[in-house]
Short mmCIF file of C-alpha atoms in Angstrom, two decimals:
data_model
loop_
_atom_site.label_atom_id
_atom_site.label_comp_id
_atom_site.label_asym_id
_atom_site.label_seq_id
_atom_site.Cartn_x
_atom_site.Cartn_y
_atom_site.Cartn_z
CA MET A 1 0.00 0.01 0.04
CA LYS A 2 1.47 3.34 -1.06
CA PRO A 3 1.60 6.20 1.45
CA GLY A 4 -1.09 8.68 0.86
CA LYS A 5 -0.54 12.41 0.48
CA ASP A 6 -2.09 13.15 3.91
CA SER A 7 0.20 10.58 5.66
CA VAL A 8 3.32 12.12 4.17
CA SER A 9 2.06 15.58 5.02
CA ARG A 10 1.92 14.84 8.72
CA LEU A 11 5.65 14.17 8.78
CA PHE A 12 6.20 17.68 7.40
CA ASP A 13 3.62 19.45 9.46
CA SER A 14 5.22 22.29 11.35
CA GLY A 15 2.64 25.07 11.11
CA MET A 16 3.49 25.84 7.51
CA GLU A 17 1.95 29.00 6.09
CA CYS A 18 2.01 27.39 2.61
CA THR A 19 1.10 23.77 1.99
CA LEU A 20 1.21 21.63 -1.07
CA SER A 21 -2.45 22.46 -1.85
CA ASP A 22 -1.52 26.14 -2.00
CA LEU A 23 1.06 25.59 -4.69
CA SER A 24 1.03 24.66 -8.37
CA PHE A 25 3.95 22.98 -10.17
CA GLU A 26 4.98 23.25 -13.85
CA PRO A 27 7.87 21.58 -15.61
CA PHE A 28 10.43 24.00 -16.96
CA LYS A 29 10.25 24.37 -20.72
CA ALA A 30 12.45 26.19 -23.21
CA ASP A 31 9.68 28.70 -23.86
CA THR A 32 8.95 29.33 -20.25
CA VAL A 33 8.70 33.09 -19.64
CA ASN A 34 8.76 35.37 -16.57
CA VAL A 35 11.71 33.60 -14.84
CA LYS A 36 14.17 36.51 -15.14
CA SER A 37 12.71 38.27 -12.16
CA PHE A 38 13.35 35.31 -9.84
CA ASP A 39 15.68 36.25 -7.02
CA CYS A 40 16.42 33.94 -4.14
CA GLY A 41 19.36 35.95 -2.86
CA ASN A 42 21.91 33.39 -4.17
CA GLY A 43 23.65 34.41 -7.36
CA ASP A 44 24.46 30.83 -8.53
CA LEU A 45 20.89 29.63 -8.08
CA ASN A 46 19.49 32.77 -9.79
CA GLU A 47 21.96 32.39 -12.71
CA PHE A 48 20.95 28.75 -13.38
CA LEU A 49 17.38 29.92 -14.03
CA HIS A 50 18.22 33.15 -15.79
CA THR A 51 20.64 31.80 -18.38
CA ASP A 52 20.71 28.97 -20.93
CA GLU A 53 22.19 26.65 -18.25
CA VAL A 54 18.76 25.37 -17.30
CA ASN A 55 17.92 24.79 -20.94
CA GLU A 56 21.11 22.81 -21.51
CA PHE A 57 20.49 20.74 -18.39
CA GLU A 58 17.02 19.86 -19.70
CA LYS A 59 18.13 19.24 -23.28
CA GLU A 60 20.85 16.78 -22.17
CA HIS A 61 18.51 15.05 -19.73
CA PHE A 62 20.86 15.76 -16.85
CA GLY A 63 17.98 16.80 -14.59
CA LYS A 64 14.40 17.91 -14.42
CA THR A 65 13.57 21.39 -13.23
CA THR A 66 10.13 22.23 -11.77
CA LEU A 67 8.81 25.70 -11.26
CA VAL A 68 6.65 26.37 -8.24
CA TYR A 69 3.92 28.98 -8.24
CA CYS A 70 1.91 30.48 -5.44
CA SER A 71 -1.04 32.81 -6.16
CA GLY A 72 0.09 32.89 -9.77
CA SER A 73 3.61 34.11 -8.97
CA LEU A 74 6.83 32.23 -9.41
CA ALA A 75 7.81 31.42 -5.83
CA ALA A 76 10.45 28.73 -6.18
CA TYR A 77 12.08 26.10 -8.33
CA TYR A 78 13.89 22.81 -7.82
CA THR A 79 15.93 20.39 -9.91
CA ILE A 80 16.24 16.69 -9.35
CA TYR A 81 18.17 13.87 -11.04
CA ALA A 82 19.32 10.31 -10.44
CA ASP A 83 22.42 9.83 -8.41
CA SER A 84 24.01 7.54 -5.82
CA LEU A 85 26.03 7.69 -2.63
CA GLU A 86 28.93 5.50 -1.81
CA ARG A 87 27.99 2.93 0.80
CA THR A 88 30.89 3.90 3.11
CA TYR A 89 29.18 7.31 3.62
CA VAL A 90 26.18 5.67 5.15
CA GLN A 91 27.81 2.83 7.14
CA LYS A 92 27.93 4.86 10.26
CA HIS A 93 24.18 5.55 10.04
CA GLY A 94 23.44 1.84 10.35
CA SER A 95 20.21 1.87 8.42
CA LEU A 96 21.34 -0.69 5.78
CA SER A 97 21.62 -4.39 6.41
CA LYS A 98 25.05 -6.06 6.61
CA ALA A 99 24.10 -8.18 3.63
CA THR A 100 23.29 -5.12 1.56
CA MET A 101 26.54 -3.43 2.54
CA LEU A 102 28.42 -6.46 1.28
CA HIS A 103 26.79 -6.55 -2.11
CA VAL A 104 26.57 -2.92 -3.21
CA LYS A 105 29.17 -0.22 -3.76
CA SER A 106 26.75 2.69 -3.91
CA ILE A 107 23.19 3.38 -2.74
CA PRO A 108 20.69 4.56 -5.47
CA ALA A 109 19.25 8.01 -4.84
CA ILE A 110 17.45 11.11 -6.04
CA MET A 111 19.65 14.17 -5.83
CA VAL A 112 17.94 17.47 -5.10
CA GLY A 113 20.45 19.44 -7.19
CA ARG A 114 18.87 22.82 -6.58
CA LEU A 115 16.10 24.10 -4.38
CA ALA A 116 15.52 27.85 -4.28
CA VAL A 117 12.70 30.04 -2.95
CA ASP A 118 12.31 33.65 -4.07
CA CYS A 119 13.08 36.17 -1.43
CA LYS A 120 9.51 37.45 -1.43
CA TRP A 121 8.25 33.98 -0.56
CA GLN A 122 10.84 32.77 1.92
CA LYS A 123 9.87 31.71 5.51
CA LYS A 124 6.42 30.78 4.35
CA GLY A 125 6.86 27.05 4.40
CA ILE A 126 7.43 26.62 0.62
CA GLY A 127 10.72 24.82 0.93
CA LYS A 128 9.08 22.35 3.32
CA ALA A 129 6.21 21.81 0.95
CA ILE A 130 8.64 21.13 -1.91
CA LEU A 131 10.58 18.56 0.24
CA GLU A 132 7.25 16.90 1.01
CA ARG A 133 6.53 16.65 -2.72
CA ILE A 134 9.95 15.17 -3.47
CA VAL A 135 9.59 12.61 -0.65
CA MET A 136 6.19 11.54 -2.10
CA TYR A 137 7.78 11.28 -5.58
CA ALA A 138 10.59 9.09 -4.24
CA LEU A 139 8.17 6.83 -2.32
CA ASP A 140 5.93 6.42 -5.36
CA ASN A 141 8.75 5.69 -7.78
CA SER A 142 10.62 3.38 -5.45
CA SER A 143 8.05 0.72 -6.41
CA HIS A 144 9.27 0.94 -10.05
CA MET A 145 13.02 1.49 -9.69
CA GLY A 146 15.75 1.42 -7.12
CA ILE A 147 15.57 4.48 -4.89
CA ARG A 148 16.73 4.31 -1.29
CA LEU A 149 18.00 7.83 -0.49
CA ILE A 150 17.23 11.51 -1.11
CA LEU A 151 20.42 13.50 -1.39
CA VAL A 152 21.08 17.23 -1.09
CA GLN A 153 24.37 19.18 -1.10
CA ALA A 154 23.31 22.07 1.15
CA LYS A 155 24.95 25.34 1.86
CA LEU A 156 26.37 25.19 5.38
CA ASP A 157 23.79 27.72 6.65
CA ALA A 158 20.99 25.42 5.27
CA VAL A 159 22.11 22.20 6.92
CA SER A 160 19.83 22.63 9.99
CA PHE A 161 16.79 23.12 7.76
CA TYR A 162 17.22 19.68 6.26
CA GLU A 163 18.15 18.07 9.50
CA LYS A 164 14.74 19.12 10.91
CA PHE A 165 13.18 16.73 8.46
CA GLY A 166 15.37 13.75 9.11
CA PHE A 167 18.24 14.32 6.76
CA VAL A 168 21.62 13.00 8.11
CA ALA A 169 24.90 14.76 7.24
CA VAL A 170 27.71 12.63 5.77
CA PRO A 171 30.50 12.55 8.42
CA ALA A 172 32.82 15.45 7.98
CA ASP A 173 35.90 13.29 8.55
CA PHE A 174 35.61 11.74 5.07
CA LYS A 175 38.22 13.22 2.91
CA GLU A 176 35.96 14.16 -0.03
CA GLU A 177 33.29 15.62 2.27
CA ALA A 178 35.87 17.67 4.15
CA LYS A 179 37.18 18.99 0.76
CA ARG A 180 33.65 19.85 -0.35
CA MET A 181 32.97 21.80 2.83
CA ARG A 182 36.29 23.65 2.52
CA THR A 183 36.11 24.48 -1.24
CA LYS A 184 32.38 24.72 -1.97
CA GLY A 185 30.89 25.51 1.36
CA THR A 186 28.41 22.80 1.08
CA ARG A 187 27.56 19.59 3.02
CA THR A 188 26.16 16.31 1.75
CA LEU A 189 23.08 15.12 3.51
CA PHE A 190 20.76 12.10 2.95
CA LEU A 191 17.33 10.95 3.86
CA ASP A 192 16.68 7.22 3.99
CA ILE A 193 13.24 6.80 2.55
CA ASP A 194 12.85 3.38 4.17
CA LYS A 195 12.95 5.31 7.49
CA VAL A 196 10.20 7.55 6.15
CA ARG A 197 8.13 4.48 5.16
CA GLU A 198 8.55 3.06 8.68
CA ALA A 199 7.44 6.30 10.25
CA LEU A 200 4.33 6.38 8.14
CA GLU A 201 3.43 2.88 9.27
CA GLU A 202 3.57 3.78 12.98
#
């Protein structure tokens, strides 16, 4: 039995001003207009949407970008794509069986490559609602393909936001993760969707 929308929503319920029912979602298309005014306060995230980078990403099937509207205005966007995480990064978490750890080198995942909310719409619960939608997507599609984790590479000041919803940071003592933190100012976090599924069954 697949988890319903309401059951997933309760895991993300924290008095949000905006919920999934308040938002509309549209896939980015080459002829999409009115994205140039988007400003989340982060130059890199703005540039991805304002330039041909997003078009190239779509054309090459490197990821799918979804535009998020509230009251008819572009409020946010996110990009997801297939990825994986080396098993050694999750060993300390202890959520995978020993048998699994022996037979796989990496854990299949969905990567949230970008998630940005326009400054005018921040602190209204839109980021939480988007995460809820991505979790629902992962749960639905895990019955058709291998998906065990949801990954993000969050700016250091956004780590606590993801941790509130059960994301776990890859240990900082891993060489590659330490390098990422030092050079890019980001941290890799993962959410085990089997843990989400267990919580929904409680």
